[in-house]
mmCIF file of C-alpha atoms in Angstrom:
data_model
loop_
_atom_site.group_PDB
_atom_site.id
_atom_site.type_symbol
_atom_site.label_atom_id
_atom_site.label_comp_id
_atom_site.label_asym_id
_atom_site.label_seq_id
_atom_site.Cartn_x
_atom_site.Cartn_y
_atom_site.Cartn_z
ATOM 1 C CA MET A 1 12.597 30.351 25.283
ATOM 2 C CA GLY A 2 9.640 28.173 25.877
ATOM 3 C CA PHE A 3 9.280 24.454 26.505
ATOM 4 C CA ARG A 4 6.170 22.068 26.186
ATOM 5 C CA SER A 5 7.291 19.697 28.859
ATOM 6 C CA VAL A 6 10.047 18.540 31.232
ATOM 7 C CA ALA A 7 11.170 16.128 28.547
ATOM 8 C CA ASP A 8 12.320 19.210 26.351
ATOM 9 C CA VAL A 9 14.339 20.541 29.103
ATOM 10 C CA LEU A 10 15.923 17.303 29.953
ATOM 11 C CA ALA A 11 16.755 16.743 26.330
ATOM 12 C CA LEU A 12 18.148 20.253 25.789
ATOM 13 C CA ARG A 13 20.249 20.304 28.990
ATOM 14 C CA PRO A 14 23.192 18.296 27.618
ATOM 15 C CA VAL A 15 23.462 20.535 24.414
ATOM 16 C CA LEU A 16 23.622 23.622 26.681
ATOM 17 C CA ILE A 17 26.380 22.161 28.819
ATOM 18 C CA ARG A 18 28.500 21.311 25.997
ATOM 19 C CA ARG A 19 28.112 24.742 24.488
ATOM 20 C CA GLY A 20 28.425 26.727 27.681
ATOM 21 C CA LEU A 21 25.125 28.114 27.542
ATOM 22 C CA HIS A 22 22.496 29.002 30.435
ATOM 23 C CA LEU A 23 18.845 28.041 30.866
ATOM 24 C CA ARG A 24 17.574 30.249 33.685
ATOM 25 C CA VAL A 25 13.960 29.919 34.878
ATOM 26 C CA GLU A 26 12.254 33.406 34.889
ATOM 27 C CA SER A 27 9.266 32.660 37.188
ATOM 28 C CA GLY A 28 7.532 30.094 39.253
ATOM 29 C CA LEU A 29 8.606 27.704 41.951
ATOM 30 C CA LEU A 30 12.071 27.337 40.221
ATOM 31 C CA SER A 31 12.574 31.024 39.503
ATOM 32 C CA GLY A 32 16.010 32.103 39.261
ATOM 33 C CA ILE A 33 17.703 28.646 38.775
ATOM 34 C CA ASP A 34 20.028 27.822 35.858
ATOM 35 C CA LEU A 35 18.901 24.298 34.634
ATOM 36 C CA ALA A 36 21.952 24.236 32.357
ATOM 37 C CA ALA A 37 24.438 24.422 35.406
ATOM 38 C CA ASP A 38 26.498 21.498 36.170
ATOM 39 C CA ASP A 39 26.864 21.690 39.908
ATOM 40 C CA PRO A 40 25.666 18.879 42.492
ATOM 41 C CA GLY A 41 22.497 20.783 43.485
ATOM 42 C CA THR A 42 21.302 21.314 39.988
ATOM 43 C CA LYS A 43 22.055 17.816 39.011
ATOM 44 C CA MET A 44 19.953 16.643 41.887
ATOM 45 C CA MET A 45 17.074 18.871 40.984
ATOM 46 C CA VAL A 46 17.318 17.671 37.250
ATOM 47 C CA ASN A 47 17.081 13.960 38.488
ATOM 48 C CA VAL A 48 14.041 14.848 40.628
ATOM 49 C CA LEU A 49 12.358 16.265 37.372
ATOM 50 C CA ALA A 50 13.244 13.249 35.407
ATOM 51 C CA SER A 51 11.605 11.066 38.020
ATOM 52 C CA VAL A 52 8.615 13.221 38.210
ATOM 53 C CA LEU A 53 8.439 12.756 34.287
ATOM 54 C CA GLU A 54 8.916 8.932 34.356
ATOM 55 C CA PHE A 55 6.090 8.782 37.058
ATOM 56 C CA GLN A 56 3.843 10.716 34.829
ATOM 57 C CA ARG A 57 4.371 8.414 31.673
ATOM 58 C CA ASP A 58 3.853 5.448 34.015
ATOM 59 C CA MET A 59 0.539 6.882 35.200
ATOM 60 C CA ILE A 60 -0.492 7.605 31.534
ATOM 61 C CA SER A 61 0.256 4.157 30.466
ATOM 62 C CA GLU A 62 -1.496 2.580 33.281
ATOM 63 C CA ASN A 63 -4.552 4.620 32.921
ATOM 64 C CA THR A 64 -4.708 3.895 29.256
ATOM 65 C CA ARG A 65 -4.648 0.204 29.817
ATOM 66 C CA GLN A 66 -7.387 0.359 32.332
ATOM 67 C CA GLY A 67 -9.454 2.441 29.812
ATOM 68 C CA VAL A 68 -8.892 -0.009 26.950
ATOM 69 C CA ALA A 69 -9.765 -2.939 29.296
ATOM 70 C CA ALA A 70 -12.840 -1.183 30.432
ATOM 71 C CA ALA A 71 -13.909 -0.458 26.776
ATOM 72 C CA ASP A 72 -13.189 -4.089 25.684
ATOM 73 C CA ALA A 73 -15.330 -5.258 28.565
ATOM 74 C CA SER A 74 -18.223 -3.077 27.653
ATOM 75 C CA GLY A 75 -18.050 -3.845 23.961
ATOM 76 C CA LYS A 76 -16.987 -0.443 22.807
ATOM 77 C CA THR A 77 -14.919 0.051 19.563
ATOM 78 C CA LEU A 78 -11.790 2.416 20.305
ATOM 79 C CA GLY A 79 -10.560 4.771 17.722
ATOM 80 C CA ARG A 80 -12.042 7.037 15.036
ATOM 81 C CA PRO A 81 -15.205 5.486 13.484
ATOM 82 C CA THR A 82 -14.516 3.755 10.141
ATOM 83 C CA ALA A 83 -15.206 6.065 6.971
ATOM 84 C CA LEU A 84 -16.514 2.904 5.025
ATOM 85 C CA ALA A 85 -18.927 0.393 6.234
ATOM 86 C CA PRO A 86 -17.560 -3.319 6.065
ATOM 87 C CA ASP A 87 -19.352 -3.973 2.951
ATOM 88 C CA LYS A 88 -18.126 -1.022 1.191
ATOM 89 C CA ALA A 89 -14.630 -1.877 2.455
ATOM 90 C CA ALA A 90 -15.058 -5.385 0.725
ATOM 91 C CA GLU A 91 -16.167 -3.654 -2.583
ATOM 92 C CA VAL A 92 -13.216 -1.329 -2.477
ATOM 93 C CA VAL A 93 -10.778 -4.360 -2.053
ATOM 94 C CA THR A 94 -12.522 -6.238 -4.862
ATOM 95 C CA ALA A 95 -12.429 -3.282 -7.123
ATOM 96 C CA TYR A 96 -8.712 -2.671 -6.405
ATOM 97 C CA SER A 97 -7.861 -6.175 -7.164
ATOM 98 C CA GLN A 98 -9.536 -5.898 -10.665
ATOM 99 C CA GLY A 99 -7.497 -2.930 -11.370
ATOM 100 C CA ALA A 100 -9.335 0.277 -10.099
ATOM 101 C CA ALA A 101 -7.038 3.006 -8.914
ATOM 102 C CA VAL A 102 -7.120 4.370 -5.455
ATOM 103 C CA LYS A 103 -7.909 7.889 -6.369
ATOM 104 C CA ALA A 104 -10.873 6.640 -8.520
ATOM 105 C CA LEU A 105 -12.118 4.489 -5.408
ATOM 106 C CA ALA A 106 -11.857 7.427 -3.328
ATOM 107 C CA ARG A 107 -13.847 9.681 -5.611
ATOM 108 C CA GLU A 108 -16.459 6.849 -5.962
ATOM 109 C CA HIS A 109 -16.992 6.452 -2.219
ATOM 110 C CA HIS A 110 -16.478 10.069 -1.310
ATOM 111 C CA VAL A 111 -13.485 9.577 0.960
ATOM 112 C CA ALA A 112 -9.951 10.604 1.015
ATOM 113 C CA PRO A 113 -7.317 8.395 -0.762
ATOM 114 C CA LYS A 114 -5.595 7.611 2.494
ATOM 115 C CA THR A 115 -8.843 6.181 3.841
ATOM 116 C CA ILE A 116 -8.891 3.774 0.726
ATOM 117 C CA ARG A 117 -5.124 2.988 1.394
ATOM 118 C CA ARG A 118 -5.975 2.034 5.068
ATOM 119 C CA VAL A 119 -8.762 -0.334 4.002
ATOM 120 C CA LEU A 120 -6.373 -1.948 1.268
ATOM 121 C CA ASP A 121 -3.582 -2.238 3.721
ATOM 122 C CA ALA A 122 -5.860 -3.821 6.415
ATOM 123 C CA ALA A 123 -6.830 -6.480 3.932
ATOM 124 C CA HIS A 124 -3.038 -6.724 2.669
ATOM 125 C CA ALA A 125 -4.613 -6.088 -0.878
ATOM 126 C CA ARG A 126 -1.753 -3.835 -1.933
ATOM 127 C CA GLN A 127 0.693 -6.812 -1.604
ATOM 128 C CA LEU A 128 -0.963 -8.595 -4.392
ATOM 129 C CA PRO A 129 1.779 -8.169 -7.066
ATOM 130 C CA ASP A 130 4.277 -9.790 -4.473
ATOM 131 C CA GLN A 131 2.012 -12.608 -3.596
ATOM 132 C CA LEU A 132 1.487 -13.234 -7.591
ATOM 133 C CA ASP A 133 5.433 -13.444 -7.794
ATOM 134 C CA ALA A 134 5.510 -16.054 -5.023
ATOM 135 C CA LEU A 135 3.174 -18.442 -6.464
ATOM 136 C CA PRO A 136 4.470 -21.605 -8.191
ATOM 137 C CA VAL A 137 4.914 -21.325 -11.735
ATOM 138 C CA PRO A 138 2.948 -23.835 -13.664
ATOM 139 C CA ASP A 139 4.518 -26.277 -15.976
ATOM 140 C CA GLU A 140 5.126 -24.857 -19.442
ATOM 141 C CA PRO A 141 2.592 -26.140 -21.925
ATOM 142 C CA SER A 142 3.982 -28.490 -24.739
ATOM 143 C CA GLY A 143 3.370 -28.500 -28.398
ATOM 144 C CA PRO A 144 2.696 -25.332 -30.290
ATOM 145 C CA ALA A 145 3.275 -23.323 -27.248
ATOM 146 C CA ALA A 146 6.987 -24.250 -26.815
ATOM 147 C CA ASP A 147 8.299 -21.569 -29.070
ATOM 148 C CA THR A 148 10.013 -18.467 -28.056
ATOM 149 C CA PRO A 149 8.068 -16.583 -25.431
ATOM 150 C CA VAL A 150 6.895 -12.885 -26.241
ATOM 151 C CA THR A 151 6.265 -10.396 -23.426
ATOM 152 C CA LEU A 152 2.891 -8.509 -24.118
ATOM 153 C CA ASP A 153 0.483 -6.574 -21.897
ATOM 154 C CA LEU A 154 -2.855 -8.070 -21.476
ATOM 155 C CA PRO A 155 -5.408 -5.401 -20.848
ATOM 156 C CA GLY A 156 -7.333 -5.720 -17.486
ATOM 157 C CA LEU A 157 -10.733 -6.032 -18.949
ATOM 158 C CA LEU A 158 -9.533 -9.105 -21.019
ATOM 159 C CA ALA A 159 -7.859 -10.545 -18.071
ATOM 160 C CA GLY A 160 -10.891 -10.271 -15.970
ATOM 161 C CA HIS A 161 -13.089 -11.972 -18.541
ATOM 162 C CA LEU A 162 -10.222 -14.851 -19.054
ATOM 163 C CA ARG A 163 -10.252 -15.646 -15.376
ATOM 164 C CA THR A 164 -13.715 -17.045 -15.834
ATOM 165 C CA ALA A 165 -14.171 -17.687 -19.352
ATOM 166 C CA GLY A 166 -10.727 -18.869 -20.403
ATOM 167 C CA ASP A 167 -9.675 -22.621 -20.639
ATOM 168 C CA ASP A 168 -7.452 -24.023 -18.065
ATOM 169 C CA THR A 169 -4.175 -23.231 -19.910
ATOM 170 C CA ILE A 170 -5.032 -19.645 -20.175
ATOM 171 C CA ARG A 171 -6.070 -19.227 -16.600
ATOM 172 C CA LYS A 172 -2.971 -20.967 -15.438
ATOM 173 C CA VAL A 173 -0.604 -18.574 -17.380
ATOM 174 C CA LEU A 174 -2.345 -15.546 -15.943
ATOM 175 C CA ILE A 175 -0.538 -16.588 -12.807
ATOM 176 C CA TRP A 176 2.753 -15.842 -14.624
ATOM 177 C CA GLY A 177 1.863 -12.189 -15.096
ATOM 178 C CA ARG A 178 2.806 -8.946 -13.315
ATOM 179 C CA ILE A 179 0.049 -6.409 -12.648
ATOM 180 C CA ILE A 180 0.838 -3.086 -14.155
ATOM 181 C CA ARG A 181 -1.390 -0.344 -12.937
ATOM 182 C CA ARG A 182 -2.453 2.446 -15.390
ATOM 183 C CA GLY A 183 -4.541 5.222 -14.045
ATOM 184 C CA LYS A 184 -7.985 3.733 -13.303
ATOM 185 C CA GLY A 185 -7.250 0.391 -15.054
ATOM 186 C CA TYR A 186 -4.317 -2.090 -15.091
ATOM 187 C CA SER A 187 -2.732 -4.734 -17.489
ATOM 188 C CA ILE A 188 -1.099 -7.983 -16.814
ATOM 189 C CA ARG A 189 2.354 -8.283 -18.318
ATOM 190 C CA LEU A 190 2.673 -11.756 -19.781
ATOM 191 C CA THR A 191 5.700 -13.496 -21.204
ATOM 192 C CA MET A 192 4.575 -16.549 -23.214
ATOM 193 C CA PRO A 193 4.546 -18.174 -26.741
ATOM 194 C CA LEU A 194 2.628 -15.898 -29.321
ATOM 195 C CA GLU A 195 0.406 -18.962 -29.782
ATOM 196 C CA LEU A 196 -0.818 -18.442 -26.332
ATOM 197 C CA HIS A 197 -1.441 -14.812 -26.784
ATOM 198 C CA HIS A 198 -3.400 -15.746 -29.919
ATOM 199 C CA ALA A 199 -5.471 -18.257 -27.851
ATOM 200 C CA ALA A 200 -6.166 -15.651 -25.221
ATOM 201 C CA LEU A 201 -7.282 -13.151 -27.790
ATOM 202 C CA GLN A 202 -9.612 -15.710 -29.446
ATOM 203 C CA GLN A 203 -11.117 -16.554 -26.020
ATOM 204 C CA SER A 204 -11.758 -13.002 -25.415
ATOM 205 C CA ALA A 205 -13.803 -12.624 -28.787
ATOM 206 C CA ALA A 206 -16.846 -11.985 -26.787
ATOM 207 C CA LEU A 207 -15.525 -8.779 -25.673
ATOM 208 C CA ALA A 208 -15.513 -7.476 -29.296
ATOM 209 C CA ALA A 209 -18.881 -8.555 -30.147
ATOM 210 C CA GLU A 210 -21.729 -6.040 -30.771
ATOM 211 C CA GLY A 211 -23.141 -6.297 -27.295
ATOM 212 C CA ALA A 212 -19.881 -5.530 -25.512
ATOM 213 C CA GLY A 213 -19.043 -2.066 -24.169
ATOM 214 C CA PRO A 214 -16.884 0.445 -25.828
ATOM 215 C CA GLY A 215 -14.122 -0.120 -23.042
ATOM 216 C CA GLU A 216 -14.066 -3.823 -23.804
ATOM 217 C CA ARG A 217 -14.005 -3.588 -27.541
ATOM 218 C CA LYS A 218 -11.132 -0.995 -27.155
ATOM 219 C CA ALA A 219 -9.193 -3.386 -25.008
ATOM 220 C CA TYR A 220 -9.703 -6.317 -27.375
ATOM 221 C CA ARG A 221 -8.390 -4.059 -30.362
ATOM 222 C CA VAL A 222 -5.431 -2.842 -28.248
ATOM 223 C CA TYR A 223 -4.344 -6.448 -27.508
ATOM 224 C CA ALA A 224 -4.881 -7.674 -31.095
ATOM 225 C CA THR A 225 -2.695 -4.846 -32.322
ATOM 226 C CA ARG A 226 0.011 -5.773 -29.794
ATOM 227 C CA ILE A 227 -0.084 -9.470 -31.107
ATOM 228 C CA THR A 228 -0.009 -8.250 -34.709
ATOM 229 C CA ALA A 229 2.990 -6.212 -34.161
ATOM 230 C CA ALA A 230 4.892 -8.965 -32.329
ATOM 231 C CA GLN A 231 4.193 -11.242 -35.133
ATOM 232 C CA GLN A 232 5.191 -8.862 -37.660
ATOM 233 C CA GLN A 233 8.669 -8.134 -35.721
ATOM 234 C CA ARG A 234 9.237 -11.925 -35.529
ATOM 235 C CA THR A 235 8.471 -12.302 -39.320
ATOM 236 C CA SER A 236 10.801 -9.450 -40.216
ATOM 237 C CA GLY A 237 13.405 -10.822 -38.059
ATOM 238 C CA ASP A 238 13.400 -14.560 -39.561
#
């Protein structure tokens, strides 16, 4: 049986003693000694080994502290070099917050997904849904928006547009939503009156115009279909 360190021997010794097994050294300075024996002489030797192990750990820790201090003093950066430059890392965080998936970002930047996750975790970006939940809920709008709320998923492309082009009411209600990741994109699950869903759709009309991209036009149609289905369901239930 082989052991990688003194620590392995010390950890296994109590188990061997309980089971009545032996651990005899075949060669070296301790040749012929049964390290699993429970006599006073063996106990003393094991205690010496434990003391040596503790000394080694202390020396390693001390040398590590000195090395880190020396590196800090000379301005060196410890650890593996980062796979992404700071500006690229910032782009990753921004893209993820706008709905890009981890694997898609990894392919785009030619790195492993775990590299993207490390960048996001360093920026606390993957905690975004929890942060949204913790934000204070704005006052519910009065007037036409005071009817029964309906839960619909707003496509991420529309959400990104409304964050800049929407009116104050729509920008505020986006805070209520929960981000739902879907492959490379995302949606925001909103529970609000149908009138506000209609308002969000109207304020996204630019994404249905001729100059918009195919993805934007599709997102607009998907949201419009969801609103229509919700309206029909309400009408049939009245």
